Structure formats: C-alpha cells, structure tokens
Short mmCIF file of C-alpha atoms in Angstrom, two decimals:
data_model
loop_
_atom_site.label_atom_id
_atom_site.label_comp_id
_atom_site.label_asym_id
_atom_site.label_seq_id
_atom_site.Cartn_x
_atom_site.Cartn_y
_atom_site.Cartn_z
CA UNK A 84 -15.67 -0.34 -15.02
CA UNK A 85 -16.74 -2.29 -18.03
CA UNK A 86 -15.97 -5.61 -18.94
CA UNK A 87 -17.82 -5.89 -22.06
CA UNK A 88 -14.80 -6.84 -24.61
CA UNK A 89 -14.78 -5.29 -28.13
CA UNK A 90 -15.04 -7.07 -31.33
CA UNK A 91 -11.64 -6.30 -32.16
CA UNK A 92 -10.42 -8.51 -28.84
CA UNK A 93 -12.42 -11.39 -29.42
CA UNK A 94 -10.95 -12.02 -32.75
CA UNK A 95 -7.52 -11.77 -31.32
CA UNK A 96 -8.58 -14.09 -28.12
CA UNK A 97 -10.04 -16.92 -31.15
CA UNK A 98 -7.50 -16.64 -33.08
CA UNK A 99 -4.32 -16.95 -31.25
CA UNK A 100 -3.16 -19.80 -29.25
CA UNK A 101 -4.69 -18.89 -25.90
CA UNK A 102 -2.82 -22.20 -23.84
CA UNK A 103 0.18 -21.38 -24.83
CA UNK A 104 -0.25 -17.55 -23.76
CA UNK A 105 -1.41 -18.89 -20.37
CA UNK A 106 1.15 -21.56 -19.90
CA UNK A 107 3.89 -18.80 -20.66
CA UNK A 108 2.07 -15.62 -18.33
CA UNK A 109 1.51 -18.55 -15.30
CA UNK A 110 5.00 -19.48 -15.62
CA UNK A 111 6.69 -16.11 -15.10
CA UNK A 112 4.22 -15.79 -12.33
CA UNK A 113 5.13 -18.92 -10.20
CA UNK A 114 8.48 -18.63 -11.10
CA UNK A 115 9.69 -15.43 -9.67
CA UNK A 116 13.30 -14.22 -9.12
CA UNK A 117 14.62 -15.59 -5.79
CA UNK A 118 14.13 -12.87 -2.79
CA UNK A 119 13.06 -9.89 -5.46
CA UNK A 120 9.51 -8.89 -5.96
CA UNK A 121 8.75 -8.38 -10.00
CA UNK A 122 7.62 -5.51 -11.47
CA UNK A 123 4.90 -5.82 -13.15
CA UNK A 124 3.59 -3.53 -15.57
CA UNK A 125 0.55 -4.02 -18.34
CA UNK A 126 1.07 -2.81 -22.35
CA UNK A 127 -1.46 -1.61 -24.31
CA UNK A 128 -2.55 -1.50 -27.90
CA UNK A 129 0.31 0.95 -28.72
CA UNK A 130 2.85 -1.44 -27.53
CA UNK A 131 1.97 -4.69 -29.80
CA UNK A 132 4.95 -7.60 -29.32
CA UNK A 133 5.88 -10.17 -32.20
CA UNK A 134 3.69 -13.16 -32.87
CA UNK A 135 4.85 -15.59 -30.20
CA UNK A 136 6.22 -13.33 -27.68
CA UNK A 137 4.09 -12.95 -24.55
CA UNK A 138 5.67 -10.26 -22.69
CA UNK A 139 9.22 -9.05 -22.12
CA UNK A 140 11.37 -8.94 -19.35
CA UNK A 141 14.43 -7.38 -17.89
CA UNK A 142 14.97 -9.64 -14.88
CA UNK A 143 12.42 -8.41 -12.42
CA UNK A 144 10.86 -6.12 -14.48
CA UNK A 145 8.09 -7.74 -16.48
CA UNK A 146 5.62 -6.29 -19.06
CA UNK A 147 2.71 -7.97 -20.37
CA UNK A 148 0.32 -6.69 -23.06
CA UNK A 149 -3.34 -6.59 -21.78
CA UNK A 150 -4.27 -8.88 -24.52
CA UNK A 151 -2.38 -11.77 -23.67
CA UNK A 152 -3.22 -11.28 -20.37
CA UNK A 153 -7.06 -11.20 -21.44
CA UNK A 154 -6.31 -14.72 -23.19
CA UNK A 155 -4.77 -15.98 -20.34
CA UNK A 156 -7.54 -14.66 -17.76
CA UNK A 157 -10.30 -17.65 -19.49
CA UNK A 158 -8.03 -20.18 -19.80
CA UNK A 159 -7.43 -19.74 -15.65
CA UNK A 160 -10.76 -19.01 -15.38
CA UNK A 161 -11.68 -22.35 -16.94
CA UNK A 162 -8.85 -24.24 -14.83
CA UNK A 163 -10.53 -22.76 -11.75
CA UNK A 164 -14.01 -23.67 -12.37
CA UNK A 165 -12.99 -27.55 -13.07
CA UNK A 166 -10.72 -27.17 -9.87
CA UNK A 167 -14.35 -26.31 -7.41
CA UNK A 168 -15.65 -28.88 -9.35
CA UNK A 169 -13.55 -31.62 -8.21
CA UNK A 170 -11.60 -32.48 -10.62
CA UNK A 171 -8.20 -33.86 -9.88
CA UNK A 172 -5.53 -31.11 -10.35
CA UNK A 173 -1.88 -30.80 -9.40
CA UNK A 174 -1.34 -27.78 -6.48
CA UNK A 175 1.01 -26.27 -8.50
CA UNK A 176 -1.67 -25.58 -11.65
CA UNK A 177 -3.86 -24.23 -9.36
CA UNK A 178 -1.55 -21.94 -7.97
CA UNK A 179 -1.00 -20.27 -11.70
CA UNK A 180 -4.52 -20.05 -12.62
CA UNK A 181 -5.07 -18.36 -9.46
CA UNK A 182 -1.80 -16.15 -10.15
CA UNK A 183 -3.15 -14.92 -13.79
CA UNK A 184 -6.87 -14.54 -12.26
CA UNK A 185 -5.58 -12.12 -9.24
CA UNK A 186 -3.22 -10.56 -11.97
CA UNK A 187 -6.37 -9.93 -13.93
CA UNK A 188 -8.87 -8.67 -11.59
CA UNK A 189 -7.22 -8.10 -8.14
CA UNK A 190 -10.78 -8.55 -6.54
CA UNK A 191 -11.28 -12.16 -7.76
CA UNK A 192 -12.17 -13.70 -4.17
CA UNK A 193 -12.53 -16.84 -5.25
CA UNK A 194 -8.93 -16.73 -6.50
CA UNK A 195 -7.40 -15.35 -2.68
CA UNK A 196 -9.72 -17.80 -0.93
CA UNK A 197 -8.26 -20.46 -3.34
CA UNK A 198 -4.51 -19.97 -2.57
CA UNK A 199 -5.47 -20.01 1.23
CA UNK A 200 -6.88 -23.43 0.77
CA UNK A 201 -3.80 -24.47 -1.13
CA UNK A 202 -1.29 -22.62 1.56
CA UNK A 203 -3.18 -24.25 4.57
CA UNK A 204 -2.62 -27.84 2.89
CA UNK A 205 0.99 -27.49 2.07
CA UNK A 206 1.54 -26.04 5.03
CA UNK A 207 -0.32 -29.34 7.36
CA UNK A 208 1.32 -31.38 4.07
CA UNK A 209 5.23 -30.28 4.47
CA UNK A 210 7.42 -29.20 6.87
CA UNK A 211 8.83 -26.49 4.87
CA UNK A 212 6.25 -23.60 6.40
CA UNK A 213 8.31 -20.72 5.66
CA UNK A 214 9.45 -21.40 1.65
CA UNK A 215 5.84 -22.11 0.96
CA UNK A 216 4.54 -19.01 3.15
CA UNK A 217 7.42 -16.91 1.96
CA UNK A 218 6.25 -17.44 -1.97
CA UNK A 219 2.75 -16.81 -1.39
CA UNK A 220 3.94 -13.31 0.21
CA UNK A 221 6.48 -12.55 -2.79
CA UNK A 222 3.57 -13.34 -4.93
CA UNK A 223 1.11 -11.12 -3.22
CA UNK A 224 3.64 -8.20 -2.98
CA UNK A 225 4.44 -8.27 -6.43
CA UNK A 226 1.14 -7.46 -7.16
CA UNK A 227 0.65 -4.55 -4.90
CA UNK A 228 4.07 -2.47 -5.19
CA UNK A 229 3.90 -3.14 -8.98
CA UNK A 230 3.21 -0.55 -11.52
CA UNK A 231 -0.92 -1.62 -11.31
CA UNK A 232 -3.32 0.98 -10.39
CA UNK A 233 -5.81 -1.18 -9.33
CA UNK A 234 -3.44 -4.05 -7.33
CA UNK A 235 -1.86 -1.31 -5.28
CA UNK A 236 -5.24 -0.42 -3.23
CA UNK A 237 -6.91 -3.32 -3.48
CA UNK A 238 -8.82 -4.40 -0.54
CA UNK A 239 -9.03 -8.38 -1.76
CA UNK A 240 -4.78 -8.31 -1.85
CA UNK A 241 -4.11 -6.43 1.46
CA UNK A 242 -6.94 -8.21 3.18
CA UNK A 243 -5.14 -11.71 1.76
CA UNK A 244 -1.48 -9.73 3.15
CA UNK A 245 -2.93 -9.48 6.30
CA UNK A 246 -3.84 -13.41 6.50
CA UNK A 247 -0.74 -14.14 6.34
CA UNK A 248 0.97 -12.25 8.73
CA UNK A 249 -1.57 -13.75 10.96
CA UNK A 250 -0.50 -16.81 9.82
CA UNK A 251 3.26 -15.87 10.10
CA UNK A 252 2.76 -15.25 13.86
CA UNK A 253 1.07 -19.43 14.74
CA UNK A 254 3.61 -20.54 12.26
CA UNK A 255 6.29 -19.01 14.13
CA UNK A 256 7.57 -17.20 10.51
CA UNK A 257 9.80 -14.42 11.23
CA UNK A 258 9.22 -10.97 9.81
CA UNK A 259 10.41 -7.54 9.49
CA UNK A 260 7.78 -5.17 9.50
CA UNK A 261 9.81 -1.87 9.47
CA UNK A 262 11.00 -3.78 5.75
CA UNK A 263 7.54 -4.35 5.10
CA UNK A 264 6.56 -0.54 5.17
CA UNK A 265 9.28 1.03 3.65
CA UNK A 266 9.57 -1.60 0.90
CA UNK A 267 5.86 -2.46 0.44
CA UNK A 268 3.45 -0.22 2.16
CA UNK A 269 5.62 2.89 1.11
CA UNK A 270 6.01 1.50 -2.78
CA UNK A 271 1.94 0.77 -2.70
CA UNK A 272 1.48 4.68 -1.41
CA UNK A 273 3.44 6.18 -4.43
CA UNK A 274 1.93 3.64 -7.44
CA UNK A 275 -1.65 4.69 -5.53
CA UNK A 276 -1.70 8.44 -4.19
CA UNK A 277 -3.63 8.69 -0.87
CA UNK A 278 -3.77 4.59 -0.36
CA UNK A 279 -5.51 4.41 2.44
CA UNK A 280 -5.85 0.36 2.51
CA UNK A 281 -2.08 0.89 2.20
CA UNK A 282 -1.44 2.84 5.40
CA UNK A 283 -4.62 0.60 7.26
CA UNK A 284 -2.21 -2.02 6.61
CA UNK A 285 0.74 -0.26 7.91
CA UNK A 286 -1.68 0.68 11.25
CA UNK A 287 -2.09 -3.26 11.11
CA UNK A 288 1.69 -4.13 11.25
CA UNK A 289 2.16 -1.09 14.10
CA UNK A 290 -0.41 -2.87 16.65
CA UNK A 291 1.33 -6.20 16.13
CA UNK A 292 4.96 -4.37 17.08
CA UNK A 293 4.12 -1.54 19.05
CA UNK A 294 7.68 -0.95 19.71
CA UNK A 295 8.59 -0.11 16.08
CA UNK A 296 6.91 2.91 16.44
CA UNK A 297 9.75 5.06 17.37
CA UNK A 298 11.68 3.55 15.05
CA UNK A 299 9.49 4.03 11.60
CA UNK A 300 8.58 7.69 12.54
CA UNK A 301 11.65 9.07 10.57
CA UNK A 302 10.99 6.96 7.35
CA UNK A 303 7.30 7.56 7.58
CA UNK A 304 7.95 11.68 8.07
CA UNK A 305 10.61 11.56 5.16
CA UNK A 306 7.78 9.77 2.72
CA UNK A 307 5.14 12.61 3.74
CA UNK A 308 7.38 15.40 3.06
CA UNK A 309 8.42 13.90 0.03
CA UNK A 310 4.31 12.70 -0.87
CA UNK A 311 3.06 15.93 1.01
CA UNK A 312 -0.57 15.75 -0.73
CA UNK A 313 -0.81 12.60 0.52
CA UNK A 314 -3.28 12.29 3.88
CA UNK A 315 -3.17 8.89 4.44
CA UNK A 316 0.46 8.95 4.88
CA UNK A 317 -0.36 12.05 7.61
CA UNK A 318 -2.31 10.18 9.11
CA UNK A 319 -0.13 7.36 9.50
CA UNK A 320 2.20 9.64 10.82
CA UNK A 321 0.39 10.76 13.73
CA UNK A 322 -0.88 7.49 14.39
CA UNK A 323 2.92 6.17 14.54
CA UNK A 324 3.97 9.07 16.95
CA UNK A 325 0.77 8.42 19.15
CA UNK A 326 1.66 4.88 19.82
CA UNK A 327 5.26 6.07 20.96
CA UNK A 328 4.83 4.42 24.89
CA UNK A 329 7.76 6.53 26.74
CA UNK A 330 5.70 9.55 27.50
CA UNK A 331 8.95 12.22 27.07
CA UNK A 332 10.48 10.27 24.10
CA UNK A 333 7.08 10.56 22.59
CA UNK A 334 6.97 14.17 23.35
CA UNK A 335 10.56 15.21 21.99
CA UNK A 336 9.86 13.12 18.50
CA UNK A 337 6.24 15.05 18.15
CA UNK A 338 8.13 18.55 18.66
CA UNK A 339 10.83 17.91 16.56
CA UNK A 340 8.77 16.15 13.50
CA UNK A 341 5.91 19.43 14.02
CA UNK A 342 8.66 21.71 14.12
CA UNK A 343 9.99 20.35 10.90
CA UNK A 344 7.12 19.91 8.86
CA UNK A 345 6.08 23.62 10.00
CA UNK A 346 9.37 25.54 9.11
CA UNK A 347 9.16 23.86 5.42
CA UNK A 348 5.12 24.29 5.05
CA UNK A 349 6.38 27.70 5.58
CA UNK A 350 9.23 28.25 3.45
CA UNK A 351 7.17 25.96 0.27
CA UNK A 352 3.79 28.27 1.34
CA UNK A 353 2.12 24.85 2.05
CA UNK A 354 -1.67 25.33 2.40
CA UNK A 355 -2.86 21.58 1.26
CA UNK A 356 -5.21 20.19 3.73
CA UNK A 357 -2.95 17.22 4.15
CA UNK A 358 -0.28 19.17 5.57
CA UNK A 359 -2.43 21.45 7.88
CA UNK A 360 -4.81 18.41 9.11
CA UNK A 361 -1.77 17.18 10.45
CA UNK A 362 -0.37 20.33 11.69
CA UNK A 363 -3.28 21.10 13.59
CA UNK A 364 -3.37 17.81 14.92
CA UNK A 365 -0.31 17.83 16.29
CA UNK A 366 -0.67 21.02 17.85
CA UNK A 367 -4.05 20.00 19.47
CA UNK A 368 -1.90 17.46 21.29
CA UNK A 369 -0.37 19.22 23.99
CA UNK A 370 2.61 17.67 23.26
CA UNK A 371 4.44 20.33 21.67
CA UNK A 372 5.26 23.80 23.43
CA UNK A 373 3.47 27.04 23.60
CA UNK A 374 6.25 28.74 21.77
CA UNK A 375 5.74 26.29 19.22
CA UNK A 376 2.11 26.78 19.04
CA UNK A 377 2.96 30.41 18.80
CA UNK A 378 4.57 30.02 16.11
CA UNK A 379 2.32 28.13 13.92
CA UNK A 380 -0.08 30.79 14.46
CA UNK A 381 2.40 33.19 13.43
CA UNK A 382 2.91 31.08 9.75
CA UNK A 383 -0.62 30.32 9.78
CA UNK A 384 -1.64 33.98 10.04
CA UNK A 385 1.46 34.58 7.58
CA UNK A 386 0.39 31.85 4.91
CA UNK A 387 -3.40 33.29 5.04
CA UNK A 388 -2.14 36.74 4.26
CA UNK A 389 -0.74 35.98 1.05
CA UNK A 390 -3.54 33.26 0.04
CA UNK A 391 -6.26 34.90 -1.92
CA UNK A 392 -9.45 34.79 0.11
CA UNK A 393 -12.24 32.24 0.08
CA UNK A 394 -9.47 30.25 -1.93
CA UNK A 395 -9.31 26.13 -0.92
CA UNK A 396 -6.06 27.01 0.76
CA UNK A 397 -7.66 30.05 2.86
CA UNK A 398 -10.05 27.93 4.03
CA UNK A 399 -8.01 25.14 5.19
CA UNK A 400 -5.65 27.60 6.68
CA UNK A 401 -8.69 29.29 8.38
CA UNK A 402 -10.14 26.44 9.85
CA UNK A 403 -7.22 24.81 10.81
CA UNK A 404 -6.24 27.94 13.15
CA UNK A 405 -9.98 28.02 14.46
CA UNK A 406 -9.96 24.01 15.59
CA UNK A 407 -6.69 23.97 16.91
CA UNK A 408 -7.38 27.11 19.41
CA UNK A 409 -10.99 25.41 20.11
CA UNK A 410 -9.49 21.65 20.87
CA UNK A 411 -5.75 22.39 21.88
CA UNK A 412 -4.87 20.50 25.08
CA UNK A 413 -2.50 22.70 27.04
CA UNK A 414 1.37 21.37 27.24
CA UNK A 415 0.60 20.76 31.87
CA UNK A 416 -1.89 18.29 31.30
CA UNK A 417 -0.64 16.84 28.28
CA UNK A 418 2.51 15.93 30.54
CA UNK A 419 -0.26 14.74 33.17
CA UNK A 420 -1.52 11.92 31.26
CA UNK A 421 2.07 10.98 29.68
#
C-alpha cells in the first residue's frame, strides 16, 4: 500500500493546527468508556467535519476523518522518536502517541513494543496490576473488533493480545475466554472475512482452557452457519470439537454438529469449499456413524447432480466425496482410540 501523501493532504496537514488535532484524537483514545470497547470507524474525504471538530462521537461509537488522523500520526510520531531518545516524558503521553501510532498503522512495532515497556513498569511500579492490564486490553480490543479492515487481522495487535494473556496468567489476572471469543475473536471474524490470525488466536485461548471446549462448540457452530464462507471459522470448529477430552461426549457433539451442518448444506444446496472441507473432515473422523456417512454421500451425490459440471462447486463436491472414502477412519476404531 502506498504511503506517498498527495499534495492536496500536505496543505491540509501545514495548515491546520496539527497539536491540537493530536491532543484531541489521543484523548478519546486513553480515555475510553469504562468496561465498553469503542467503535472506531475512519471518514473519508466525503465526510468533511467543521473547522475545529476532530471527530464525532455517540458514546462508544467514534468516527475520525483520515485526515486528522494523518495530522495526528507525525505529531505521535515525533513524541515517540524524542521518547527512544531519552528525553524525559510523562507515561501517560507516551501511552497516546503510541495509541494514535497503532491507530494509524496497526503494524507499528515500535509502538506495541513501547506500551509493553510502559505496562511492565507500571505494573513492577503499582500495585494496581489488573486496572493497568485491564486498559491496555480495552485499548487493544478496540482496535481489533472495530470497524478497521486492517486492525482486525493484524498480526502486530493479536501477537501484542496474546502477551498479555500471558501476562494475565503470572499476574494472576482473571479472564474469561469463552467472553473473549464471542465478543472479540467472533467481532474480529465478521469486520475481516476468513481471519485467520483471528481464529489462531482463538486456538491460542483453547490450549490455555482446554476444558472450554465443550462449552464454545455451540457459539462457534452458530457463527459458521451464520459466516458459512468463512474457513477459518471451520476450522476452528473442528479444532474445538477435537480437543473435547471425554471420548463419548466428544463423539455425540461431532454427530450432532455434522448432522446439522449437513441437513442445512442440503436444504441451502451448499457447495462452498468451506462447508464441505469441514464436512469431509468430520466424516473422515470416525466419529460419526455409518448411517451418517451414508447419508452425506447420498446429499453429496444429490448436490453434484444438480451442480453444472467442472463448475468450482462440482469440484469441491467431487473431491470432497473422493478424500473422505480414501481417509475415512471406520466408527470401531475410532471408539478404540477414544
């Protein structure tokens, strides 16, 4: 993407006040509503605000035009760069440069590794660990369920997410990671369409509490249905049902979720790859029944009937049936291993 800026731009960014843009942007930023994320969301040209109005806001809904966002973005940057080089600065004016750089350009490392500095020293600094951990995670979620293509699979922001659980879990900070994918990985997965640094993340937050696997199935299931072009979220899916532990609980969720997402691929004529990836998959398992397995070769045979040959869809429905009957465990030693 470019980042040349045109000539238009740079006489706006000379001629207005470009402090007083920054001081207002930083402020919403490090002043967010108490427990609510804001909603971000970026105007542009065709959306131009009065002289002296920075953005506008309906209490956690924000919008800010890219302009003033552009002024904002060298005034940080210039805050930043006398920051590494020494000068003395409070934490707080740190923390909103860093806020309007990540806002800016979500892959702005310097900016992440710079609010883990300043988290780390508050944290060895106060003994309020979880109000200073739980702003830097309001912050950071903001940014990737808001209505910003880029935030909402970016790999700096969910790799910075992911520090902090870790710190979360030496800090002794409780939290709720079934909340976490329903109100952040889930929100991340509709602004960005096949987020797979979304669902990585989710995978992430699975391994730390294997037990909420059972659990998030249904929610997970519900969002794929709902999202069905969506493979990341499939893949989720299976992941979540594979990490079920109780071998028969495991088995009955798999059987009832395949038999579900089967009878409605049906009746909708489904024949996305998304969908059949994870219909095959499931079937490969074992872990449903032959009848079952009989049946999705019965819609499968169905579905490729009425698909026009050679089509994307044929295909996927043809080589879904071919790798399932090449790799499909049968249901005995499926219930073997379990």
């Amino acid at each position: 993407m470019s980042r040349s800026l045109d000539e238009d731009l740079l006489a706006h960014l000379k001629a207005d006040d470009s402090n007083g843009v920054y001081k207002d942007i930083s402020t919403l930023l490090t002043n967010p509503p108490e427990n609510e994320l804001l909603e971000i969301e970026l105007l542009g040209k065709s959306h131009p605000l009065e002289p002296g109005v920075n953005y506008l806001r309906d209490e956690a809904a924000v919008a800010i035009p890219k302009l003033r966002l552009a002024q904002a973005f060298f005034v940080a940057r210039g805050i930043l760069q006398s920051y590494q080089d020494g000068s003395t600065m409070d934490r707080r004016e740190a923390l909103a440069a860093t806020a309007v750089l990540l806002l800016m350009d979500p892959e702005h490392l310097t900016a992440a590794n710079t609010r883990k500095r300043l988290l780390l020293s508050a944290l060895e600094s106060s003994k309020q660990d979880e109000l200073a951990w739980k702003r830097e995670k309001q912050f950071v979620d903001s940014l990737l369920t808001s209505r910003l293509y880029r935030h909402a699979k970016s790999p700096t922001l969910w790799s910075h997410r992911r520090w902090l659980l870790q710190l979360s879990a030496v800090r002794d900070v409780y939290v709720e990671p079934q909340l976490d994918i329903k109100d952040v990985i889930m929100i991340a997965g509709i602004r960005h369409p096949r987020n797979y640094p979304a669902w990585h993340h989710a995978r992430f937050l699975l391994d730390c509490s294997p037990r909420l696997a059972e659990s998030i199935v249904t929610d997970v299931k519900e969002f794929c249905l709902k999202n069905h072009g969506d493979i990341s979220s499939w893949s989720f899916l299976i992941y979540a049902i594979s990490r079920i532990k109780n071998g028969e609980c495991r088995r009955k969720i798999c059987s009832s979720v395949f038999a579900e997402v089967l009878d409605i691929a049906n009746s909708f004529s489904w024949t996305n790859e998304s969908v059949w990836v994870f219909l095959r998959s499931m079937a490969a398992t074992g872990l449903v029944s032959d009848q079952q397995f009989e049946s999705f070769l019965a819609i499968n045979k169905r579905l490729v009937s009425v698909t026009p040959k050679d089509s994307d869809g044929w295909r996927t429905l043809e080589s879904a049936r071919r790798w399932c009957e090449k790799y499909r465990l049968s249901t005995s030693s499926s219930t073997a291993e379990s």
